[in-house]
Amino acid sequence: MGFELLGLSEPTLKAVADAGYTEPTPIQTQAAPQVLMGRDVLGIAQTGTGKTASFTLPMIDILAEGRARARMPRSLILEPTRELAAQVAESFEKYGKNHKLSMALLIGGVNFADQEKALDRGADVLIATPGRLLDHFERGKLLLNGIDILVIDEADRMLDMGFIPDVEKICERITKKHQTLFFSATMPPAIQRLTKKFLDDPKKIEVSRPATAGTNIKQILIAVGPRDKRKALRQLLRTEEIKNGIIFCNRKRDVKEVFASLGRHDFSVGQLHGDMEQRERMETLRQFKENEIQLLVASDVAARGLDVPDVSHVFNFDVPGHPDDYVHRIGRTGRAGRSGTAYTITTKSKIDGRLVEAIEALTKAKLPIDDNFKLERESRPGRKQDSDDKPETAPDDQDKRPARGRGKQDHRRDRSTERSSRDQKRWPRDRGDARLNMAPDDMPKEPFVGMGPHVPAFLQQDPDKKPK
Ligand code: AMP
C-alpha cells in the first residue's frame, strides 16, 4: 500500500516522496486516516516505527486550513526531552516544506524572550516540553484555548521522568474541545489512567516492538567479569563491522567514564548525558548524525527517542535496570526495517542475572549468550597500558565504593578522565572527589596530570613563593 491511499494532500505526498519514503509503516497506515477523520488515537508504539510521521503528516494537512493568532497556538505536541522536541520540529520542517505552517519550539535551556517572540507571531504548531510550556503559561504568555489538536508523545517516558502531573495540568487547561493523539511504547497503570481520563473513544493502534518482533535486530549477550567490561566493549568495537553505534550506560557517571576511556583508546566518540548543556547535547547529536563521530555513549534519558536513522549497533554497557529500557535501547538500531545488532554486556552477578531474566520475560525470548566470546590480549603498539585495563582498578568495583577514601589505584584511573576537555571543565562538579573540599579559588585551573584529584597541597603552591 502506498502513501497515496492514506488521504494526504498532494503537497504533503510530495514532501514524503522527497524524504525518500516509498511505503508507509504500519503505524502510519493505521493512524494517519484516523487522525485526518478527527478521531482520538491511542498509539502503542515506540520510536523507530515511523510514529512521528504518523501524526505530523495528517496534522500538516489539517492545519493547512486556517491561521494562528498571537499567543494562541492551534496544536500542541508535548515531548519528554528537548532532543525529541527538536526532532519533531525537524519532521514538521521536512514534511511541511510545501506548506506555510508557523512553528514554535518551547524547550528548556533556551532563551525565554526568543520563544515569546515566536508565540507572539502565532504558532500553528507548538512543540514543547511540559515544564517549559507551563512556565510560559503561568507567565501569561500563552493561551491554551485555541488548541485543536493535542499530541502527547512518549507518555511512558514522561512518567519515568516525573512529568505526568505537568501533563495532566496542561490537559486540564485546554478547555476547548480538541482531538488528542496519545503515544506510548508501554502502558503501565498510570498511563492507562491518563488515557481513560483524557481520550475520547480513541482508536487503539498497536504496532509490535522491535524486541518482540526481533526479526531485524540480532541480540547477543556477552558475559564477562565485572572488571572486564570496558575491555570487552573495546574488543567488540574492534572486531565488529560498525558503521555507527550507541553505547548505553545505566548511570551518568559511567557515561562520562566510558566516554573518556574510549577517547583514550582512540575511538571516535561523543557523550550524551543529563548534566550537559543543551547546546553541547545538540552539537554532539549533530556530529553523530552527520557521521563526524562514530560512537555515542549515552544515558537512557538523554538518548530517549533519538532519531538517528541507520545505527548499525547498540551496546548495553550495563544490563538496563528496567526491561522497558532494553526495548527502547535496542530500538535505536534496526529502524525502519533495516537490520541491526544489539550487544548486552552482562556479568555473572545475581543482579545482572535477574535483570536479564526480566528482559527475557518482557520480550518473551531468550537472549542468546555468545559462548565463543573470549577476551583477547590487547596489543597497543607504542602505547602504555591504560589504568582501566588493569584488573585491580576495576571501574565497576570502584563505582560501588564510596567516592571519598578510594585507594591509590583510583588516582591513575582519574588521570584518564582528564583527557576530555568537556569533562575537565565539569570535573569538580561531577565527581565526588577531593576537589569538592576546595574553595573554588583554590582549585587548580587545569587538572594535575598524573596525580588525579588527590593533589597534595604543597604541589599546588607557587614554587617561587617562599613558604610562610
Ligand atoms: P520515528 O519512529 O518517528 O522515530 O521514525 C523512525 C525513522 O524512520 C525516522 O528516521 C524516519 O525518518 C524514518 N521513517 C519514517 N517513516 C518512514 C517510511 N515510511 N519509510 C522509511 N523511513 C521512514
GROMACS .gro file of C-alpha atoms in nm, residues 2-372:
model
  371
    2GLY     CA    1   0.135   0.340  -0.097
    3PHE     CA    2   0.112   0.675   0.080
    4GLU     CA    3  -0.143   0.800  -0.172
    5LEU     CA    4  -0.410   0.579  -0.013
    6LEU     CA    5  -0.383   0.749   0.325
    7GLY     CA    6  -0.586   1.055   0.225
    8LEU     CA    7  -0.298   1.304   0.245
    9SER     CA    8  -0.281   1.613   0.023
   10GLU     CA    9  -0.063   1.637  -0.287
   11PRO     CA   10   0.193   1.880  -0.134
   12THR     CA   11   0.232   1.650   0.167
   13LEU     CA   12   0.271   1.343  -0.054
   14LYS     CA   13   0.537   1.527  -0.249
   15ALA     CA   14   0.731   1.608   0.070
   16VAL     CA   15   0.707   1.242   0.172
   17ALA     CA   16   0.840   1.132  -0.166
   18ASP     CA   17   1.123   1.385  -0.134
   19ALA     CA   18   1.207   1.232   0.206
   20GLY     CA   19   1.265   0.908   0.015
   21TYR     CA   20   0.982   0.709   0.169
   22THR     CA   21   0.805   0.477  -0.068
   23GLU     CA   22   0.572   0.287   0.164
   24PRO     CA   23   0.404   0.390   0.488
   25THR     CA   24   0.499   0.196   0.801
   26PRO     CA   25   0.219   0.004   0.980
   27ILE     CA   26   0.153   0.281   1.230
   28GLN     CA   27   0.136   0.538   0.951
   29THR     CA   28  -0.109   0.324   0.754
   30GLN     CA   29  -0.332   0.282   1.057
   31ALA     CA   30  -0.303   0.620   1.230
   32ALA     CA   31  -0.294   0.879   0.952
   33PRO     CA   32  -0.650   0.818   0.817
   34GLN     CA   33  -0.791   0.821   1.173
   35VAL     CA   34  -0.618   1.149   1.251
   36LEU     CA   35  -0.750   1.300   0.929
   37MET     CA   36  -1.102   1.194   1.033
   38GLY     CA   37  -1.060   1.387   1.357
   39ARG     CA   38  -1.060   1.085   1.584
   40ASP     CA   39  -0.860   1.048   1.907
   41VAL     CA   40  -0.579   0.796   1.869
   42LEU     CA   41  -0.401   0.580   2.124
   43GLY     CA   42  -0.083   0.459   1.959
   44ILE     CA   43   0.116   0.193   2.138
   45ALA     CA   44   0.438   0.227   1.952
   46GLN     CA   45   0.791   0.331   2.012
   47THR     CA   46   1.035   0.539   1.815
   48GLY     CA   47   1.171   0.363   1.513
   49THR     CA   48   0.827   0.259   1.395
   50GLY     CA   49   0.768   0.580   1.200
   51LYS     CA   50   0.525   0.713   1.459
   52THR     CA   51   0.637   1.077   1.427
   53ALA     CA   52   0.527   1.093   1.065
   54SER     CA   53   0.208   0.907   1.158
   55PHE     CA   54   0.087   1.217   1.339
   56THR     CA   55   0.282   1.500   1.173
   57LEU     CA   56   0.171   1.419   0.817
   58PRO     CA   57  -0.205   1.434   0.881
   59MET     CA   58  -0.161   1.728   1.119
   60ILE     CA   59   0.006   1.928   0.844
   61ASP     CA   60  -0.297   1.875   0.621
   62ILE     CA   61  -0.546   1.958   0.897
   63LEU     CA   62  -0.359   2.273   0.997
   64ALA     CA   63  -0.314   2.387   0.637
   65GLU     CA   64  -0.663   2.535   0.666
   66GLY     CA   65  -0.683   2.836   0.897
   67ARG     CA   66  -0.444   3.073   1.064
   68ALA     CA   67  -0.290   3.102   1.408
   69ARG     CA   68  -0.349   3.404   1.630
   70ALA     CA   69  -0.089   3.562   1.855
   71ARG     CA   70  -0.021   3.356   2.168
   72MET     CA   71  -0.295   3.109   2.072
   73PRO     CA   72  -0.129   2.803   1.916
   74ARG     CA   73  -0.356   2.574   1.717
   75SER     CA   74  -0.185   2.250   1.804
   76LEU     CA   75   0.039   2.136   2.083
   77ILE     CA   76   0.286   1.847   2.087
   78LEU     CA   77   0.429   1.750   2.424
   79GLU     CA   78   0.763   1.571   2.427
   80PRO     CA   79   0.959   1.443   2.728
   81THR     CA   80   1.301   1.567   2.620
   82ARG     CA   81   1.442   1.866   2.438
   83GLU     CA   82   1.605   1.645   2.179
   84LEU     CA   83   1.279   1.474   2.092
   85ALA     CA   84   1.104   1.810   2.072
   86ALA     CA   85   1.375   1.936   1.837
   87GLN     CA   86   1.343   1.621   1.625
   88VAL     CA   87   0.968   1.658   1.592
   89ALA     CA   88   1.026   2.019   1.485
   90GLU     CA   89   1.265   1.891   1.218
   91SER     CA   90   0.998   1.647   1.099
   92PHE     CA   91   0.747   1.931   1.063
   93GLU     CA   92   1.002   2.123   0.861
   94LYS     CA   93   1.077   1.824   0.640
   95TYR     CA   94   0.719   1.707   0.579
   96GLY     CA   95   0.566   2.054   0.587
   97LYS     CA   96   0.808   2.215   0.344
   98ASN     CA   97   0.533   2.265   0.085
   99HIS     CA   98   0.306   2.436   0.336
  100LYS     CA   99   0.340   2.761   0.519
  101LEU     CA  100   0.285   2.650   0.876
  102SER     CA  101   0.431   2.851   1.159
  103MET     CA  102   0.602   2.664   1.437
  104ALA     CA  103   0.731   2.743   1.785
  105LEU     CA  104   0.956   2.527   1.997
  106LEU     CA  105   0.944   2.574   2.373
  107ILE     CA  106   1.222   2.378   2.538
  108GLY     CA  107   1.432   2.435   2.845
  109GLY     CA  108   1.785   2.571   2.820
  110VAL     CA  109   1.683   2.822   2.553
  111ASN     CA  110   1.617   3.193   2.600
  112PHE     CA  111   1.258   3.282   2.703
  113ALA     CA  112   1.248   3.605   2.503
  114ASP     CA  113   1.300   3.437   2.164
  115GLN     CA  114   1.036   3.179   2.248
  116GLU     CA  115   0.793   3.455   2.346
  117LYS     CA  116   0.851   3.628   2.013
  118ALA     CA  117   0.766   3.304   1.831
  119LEU     CA  118   0.446   3.273   2.037
  120ASP     CA  119   0.353   3.636   1.965
  121ARG     CA  120   0.383   3.576   1.594
  122GLY     CA  121   0.126   3.296   1.628
  123ALA     CA  122   0.205   2.926   1.600
  124ASP     CA  123   0.016   2.664   1.404
  125VAL     CA  124   0.231   2.404   1.571
  126LEU     CA  125   0.369   2.439   1.921
  127ILE     CA  126   0.619   2.173   2.027
  128ALA     CA  127   0.715   2.179   2.392
  129THR     CA  128   0.848   2.000   2.695
  130PRO     CA  129   0.586   2.014   2.975
  131GLY     CA  130   0.785   2.221   3.227
  132ARG     CA  131   0.876   2.498   2.987
  133LEU     CA  132   0.524   2.511   2.848
  134LEU     CA  133   0.380   2.563   3.196
  135ASP     CA  134   0.640   2.832   3.268
  136HIS     CA  135   0.519   3.029   2.967
  137PHE     CA  136   0.157   2.963   3.051
  138GLU     CA  137   0.199   3.079   3.409
  139ARG     CA  138   0.373   3.398   3.294
  140GLY     CA  139   0.061   3.471   3.090
  141LYS     CA  140   0.249   3.449   2.759
  142LEU     CA  141   0.044   3.167   2.619
  143LEU     CA  142  -0.324   3.081   2.584
  144LEU     CA  143  -0.427   2.721   2.551
  145ASN     CA  144  -0.785   2.776   2.440
  146GLY     CA  145  -0.708   2.772   2.069
  147ILE     CA  146  -0.572   2.417   2.065
  148ASP     CA  147  -0.748   2.190   1.816
  149ILE     CA  148  -0.500   1.902   1.829
  150LEU     CA  149  -0.301   1.784   2.129
  151VAL     CA  150  -0.027   1.523   2.091
  152ILE     CA  151   0.121   1.351   2.395
  153ASP     CA  152   0.426   1.165   2.275
  154GLU     CA  153   0.637   0.909   2.463
  155ALA     CA  154   0.396   0.914   2.757
  156ASP     CA  155   0.572   0.632   2.940
  157ARG     CA  156   0.895   0.828   2.933
  158MET     CA  157   0.708   1.129   3.067
  159LEU     CA  158   0.605   0.901   3.352
  160ASP     CA  159   0.964   0.788   3.415
  161MET     CA  160   1.074   1.148   3.424
  162GLY     CA  161   0.804   1.258   3.666
  163PHE     CA  162   0.621   1.478   3.412
  164ILE     CA  163   0.275   1.325   3.443
  165PRO     CA  164   0.141   1.585   3.691
  166ASP     CA  165   0.252   1.859   3.449
  167VAL     CA  166   0.092   1.677   3.156
  168GLU     CA  167  -0.234   1.648   3.349
  169LYS     CA  168  -0.224   2.016   3.436
  170ILE     CA  169  -0.177   2.105   3.071
  171CYS     CA  170  -0.460   1.873   2.959
  172GLU     CA  171  -0.691   2.032   3.215
  173ARG     CA  172  -0.609   2.381   3.092
  174ILE     CA  173  -0.709   2.303   2.735
  175THR     CA  174  -1.077   2.375   2.779
  176LYS     CA  175  -1.176   2.380   2.412
  177LYS     CA  176  -1.296   2.053   2.257
  178HIS     CA  177  -0.998   1.909   2.075
  179GLN     CA  178  -0.855   1.598   1.921
  180THR     CA  179  -0.596   1.406   2.126
  181LEU     CA  180  -0.325   1.179   1.986
  182PHE     CA  181  -0.151   0.981   2.253
  183PHE     CA  182   0.162   0.769   2.205
  184SER     CA  183   0.340   0.540   2.445
  185ALA     CA  184   0.566   0.240   2.398
  186THR     CA  185   0.427   0.068   2.707
  187MET     CA  186   0.104   0.104   2.902
  188PRO     CA  187   0.176   0.096   3.275
  189PRO     CA  188  -0.127   0.161   3.503
  190ALA     CA  189  -0.054   0.534   3.547
  191ILE     CA  190  -0.059   0.579   3.170
  192GLN     CA  191  -0.379   0.377   3.130
  193ARG     CA  192  -0.543   0.604   3.386
  194LEU     CA  193  -0.433   0.909   3.190
  195THR     CA  194  -0.572   0.774   2.864
  196LYS     CA  195  -0.906   0.698   3.030
  197LYS     CA  196  -0.923   1.049   3.167
  198PHE     CA  197  -0.824   1.245   2.858
  199LEU     CA  198  -0.903   1.040   2.548
  200ASP     CA  199  -1.248   1.024   2.394
  201ASP     CA  200  -1.324   0.682   2.241
  202PRO     CA  201  -0.978   0.655   2.090
  203LYS     CA  202  -0.881   0.432   1.803
  204LYS     CA  203  -0.625   0.199   1.958
  205ILE     CA  204  -0.334   0.114   1.733
  206GLU     CA  205  -0.062  -0.118   1.849
  207VAL     CA  206   0.247  -0.193   1.648
  208SER     CA  207   0.490  -0.457   1.756
  209ARG     CA  208   0.812  -0.359   1.922
  210PRO     CA  209   1.143  -0.447   1.769
  211ALA     CA  210   1.222  -0.654   2.078
  212THR     CA  211   0.919  -0.874   2.047
  213ALA     CA  212   0.929  -0.892   1.670
  214GLY     CA  213   1.304  -0.937   1.690
  215THR     CA  214   1.334  -1.007   1.324
  216ASN     CA  215   1.578  -0.744   1.214
  217ILE     CA  216   1.779  -0.696   1.534
  218LYS     CA  217   2.042  -0.953   1.621
  219GLN     CA  218   2.061  -0.964   2.001
  220ILE     CA  219   2.367  -1.108   2.174
  221LEU     CA  220   2.466  -1.139   2.537
  222ILE     CA  221   2.832  -1.126   2.637
  223ALA     CA  222   2.923  -1.241   2.989
  224VAL     CA  223   3.247  -1.114   3.140
  225GLY     CA  224   3.388  -1.046   3.483
  226PRO     CA  225   3.281  -0.714   3.633
  227ARG     CA  226   3.632  -0.581   3.584
  228ASP     CA  227   3.647  -0.662   3.216
  229LYS     CA  228   3.350  -0.473   3.081
  230ARG     CA  229   3.543  -0.192   2.915
  231LYS     CA  230   3.789  -0.435   2.766
  232ALA     CA  231   3.504  -0.647   2.632
  233LEU     CA  232   3.343  -0.337   2.486
  234ARG     CA  233   3.664  -0.236   2.311
  235GLN     CA  234   3.706  -0.585   2.173
  236LEU     CA  235   3.355  -0.579   2.030
  237LEU     CA  236   3.414  -0.234   1.886
  238ARG     CA  237   3.732  -0.352   1.718
  239THR     CA  238   3.606  -0.683   1.584
  240GLU     CA  239   3.257  -0.591   1.468
  241GLU     CA  240   3.193  -0.411   1.146
  242ILE     CA  241   3.040  -0.096   1.288
  243LYS     CA  242   2.902   0.189   1.087
  244ASN     CA  243   2.795   0.375   1.398
  245GLY     CA  244   2.679   0.273   1.739
  246ILE     CA  245   2.526   0.389   2.064
  247ILE     CA  246   2.667   0.263   2.393
  248PHE     CA  247   2.423   0.280   2.683
  249CYS     CA  248   2.526   0.302   3.046
  250ASN     CA  249   2.288   0.297   3.341
  251ARG     CA  250   2.446   0.593   3.519
  252LYS     CA  251   2.565   0.935   3.412
  253ARG     CA  252   2.894   0.878   3.588
  254ASP     CA  253   2.957   0.569   3.379
  255VAL     CA  254   2.866   0.753   3.061
  256LYS     CA  255   3.138   1.005   3.138
  257GLU     CA  256   3.391   0.740   3.227
  258VAL     CA  257   3.327   0.508   2.934
  259PHE     CA  258   3.337   0.811   2.703
  260ALA     CA  259   3.674   0.920   2.844
  261SER     CA  260   3.810   0.567   2.830
  262LEU     CA  261   3.711   0.514   2.467
  263GLY     CA  262   3.854   0.852   2.373
  264ARG     CA  263   4.180   0.750   2.531
  265HIS     CA  264   4.177   0.436   2.320
  266ASP     CA  265   4.140   0.645   2.005
  267PHE     CA  266   3.780   0.564   1.927
  268SER     CA  267   3.576   0.834   1.759
  269VAL     CA  268   3.329   0.901   2.035
  270GLY     CA  269   3.090   1.155   2.189
  271GLN     CA  270   2.876   1.152   2.500
  272LEU     CA  271   2.521   1.245   2.591
  273HIS     CA  272   2.400   1.275   2.948
  274GLY     CA  273   2.173   1.491   3.155
  275ASP     CA  274   2.445   1.711   3.304
  276MET     CA  275   2.541   1.853   2.968
  277GLU     CA  276   2.427   2.192   2.848
  278GLN     CA  277   2.156   2.182   2.585
  279ARG     CA  278   2.391   2.340   2.329
  280GLU     CA  279   2.654   2.072   2.387
  281ARG     CA  280   2.396   1.795   2.359
  282MET     CA  281   2.260   1.925   2.031
  283GLU     CA  282   2.611   1.968   1.893
  284THR     CA  283   2.707   1.611   1.989
  285LEU     CA  284   2.390   1.482   1.833
  286ARG     CA  285   2.461   1.676   1.515
  287GLN     CA  286   2.815   1.533   1.498
  288PHE     CA  287   2.679   1.183   1.543
  289LYS     CA  288   2.405   1.225   1.286
  290GLU     CA  289   2.649   1.367   1.035
  291ASN     CA  290   2.896   1.085   1.097
  292GLU     CA  291   3.163   1.313   1.238
  293ILE     CA  292   3.175   1.080   1.535
  294GLN     CA  293   3.114   0.708   1.509
  295LEU     CA  294   3.013   0.620   1.863
  296LEU     CA  295   2.791   0.783   2.119
  297VAL     CA  296   2.797   0.692   2.487
  298ALA     CA  297   2.460   0.782   2.636
  299SER     CA  298   2.229   0.752   2.932
  300ASP     CA  299   1.871   0.636   2.882
  301VAL     CA  300   1.705   0.969   2.945
  302ALA     CA  301   1.941   1.164   2.724
  303ALA     CA  302   1.908   0.919   2.437
  304ARG     CA  303   1.538   0.858   2.460
  305GLY     CA  304   1.379   0.866   2.120
  306LEU     CA  305   1.686   0.982   1.936
  307ASP     CA  306   1.606   0.978   1.570
  308VAL     CA  307   1.932   0.863   1.428
  309PRO     CA  308   1.845   0.651   1.128
  310ASP     CA  309   2.072   0.371   1.031
  311VAL     CA  310   2.253   0.299   1.358
  312SER     CA  311   2.425  -0.030   1.297
  313HIS     CA  312   2.495  -0.127   1.658
  314VAL     CA  313   2.369  -0.079   2.011
  315PHE     CA  314   2.587  -0.178   2.305
  316ASN     CA  315   2.443  -0.210   2.652
  317PHE     CA  316   2.748  -0.147   2.866
  318ASP     CA  317   2.522  -0.232   3.160
  319VAL     CA  318   2.216  -0.454   3.159
  320PRO     CA  319   1.940  -0.193   3.195
  321GLY     CA  320   1.761  -0.173   3.529
  322HIS     CA  321   1.418  -0.174   3.363
  323PRO     CA  322   1.335  -0.421   3.087
  324ASP     CA  323   1.142  -0.147   2.905
  325ASP     CA  324   1.465   0.045   2.871
  326TYR     CA  325   1.617  -0.255   2.698
  327VAL     CA  326   1.341  -0.242   2.439
  328HIS     CA  327   1.394   0.129   2.390
  329ARG     CA  328   1.769   0.099   2.372
  330ILE     CA  329   1.783  -0.174   2.114
  331GLY     CA  330   1.512   0.009   1.921
  332ARG     CA  331   1.783   0.261   1.822
  333THR     CA  332   1.905   0.004   1.573
  334GLY     CA  333   1.709  -0.191   1.315
  335ARG     CA  334   1.497   0.117   1.244
  336ALA     CA  335   1.260   0.150   0.954
  337GLY     CA  336   1.313  -0.212   0.854
  338ARG     CA  337   1.693  -0.206   0.845
  339SER     CA  338   1.898  -0.470   1.023
  340GLY     CA  339   2.097  -0.406   1.336
  341THR     CA  340   2.293  -0.569   1.615
  342ALA     CA  341   2.247  -0.520   1.989
  343TYR     CA  342   2.513  -0.644   2.230
  344THR     CA  343   2.448  -0.657   2.602
  345ILE     CA  344   2.743  -0.690   2.835
  346THR     CA  345   2.649  -0.873   3.149
  347THR     CA  346   2.837  -1.007   3.448
  348LYS     CA  347   2.772  -1.326   3.637
  349SER     CA  348   2.631  -1.134   3.931
  350LYS     CA  349   2.288  -1.225   4.067
  351ILE     CA  350   2.158  -0.876   3.995
  352ASP     CA  351   2.256  -0.889   3.629
  353GLY     CA  352   2.109  -1.240   3.608
  354ARG     CA  353   1.776  -1.113   3.737
  355LEU     CA  354   1.777  -0.816   3.504
  356VAL     CA  355   1.843  -1.042   3.205
  357GLU     CA  356   1.556  -1.266   3.316
  358ALA     CA  357   1.326  -0.964   3.337
  359ILE     CA  358   1.418  -0.868   2.980
  360GLU     CA  359   1.357  -1.221   2.860
  361ALA     CA  360   1.018  -1.226   3.034
  362LEU     CA  361   0.916  -0.897   2.871
  363THR     CA  362   1.039  -0.978   2.523
  364LYS     CA  363   0.926  -1.341   2.552
  365ALA     CA  364   1.254  -1.453   2.401
  366LYS     CA  365   1.578  -1.592   2.533
  367LEU     CA  366   1.875  -1.362   2.497
  368PRO     CA  367   2.136  -1.579   2.328
  369ILE     CA  368   2.471  -1.575   2.503
  370ASP     CA  369   2.783  -1.582   2.289
  371ASP     CA  370   2.977  -1.871   2.442
  372ASN     CA  371   3.262  -1.821   2.198
   0.00000   0.00000   0.00000
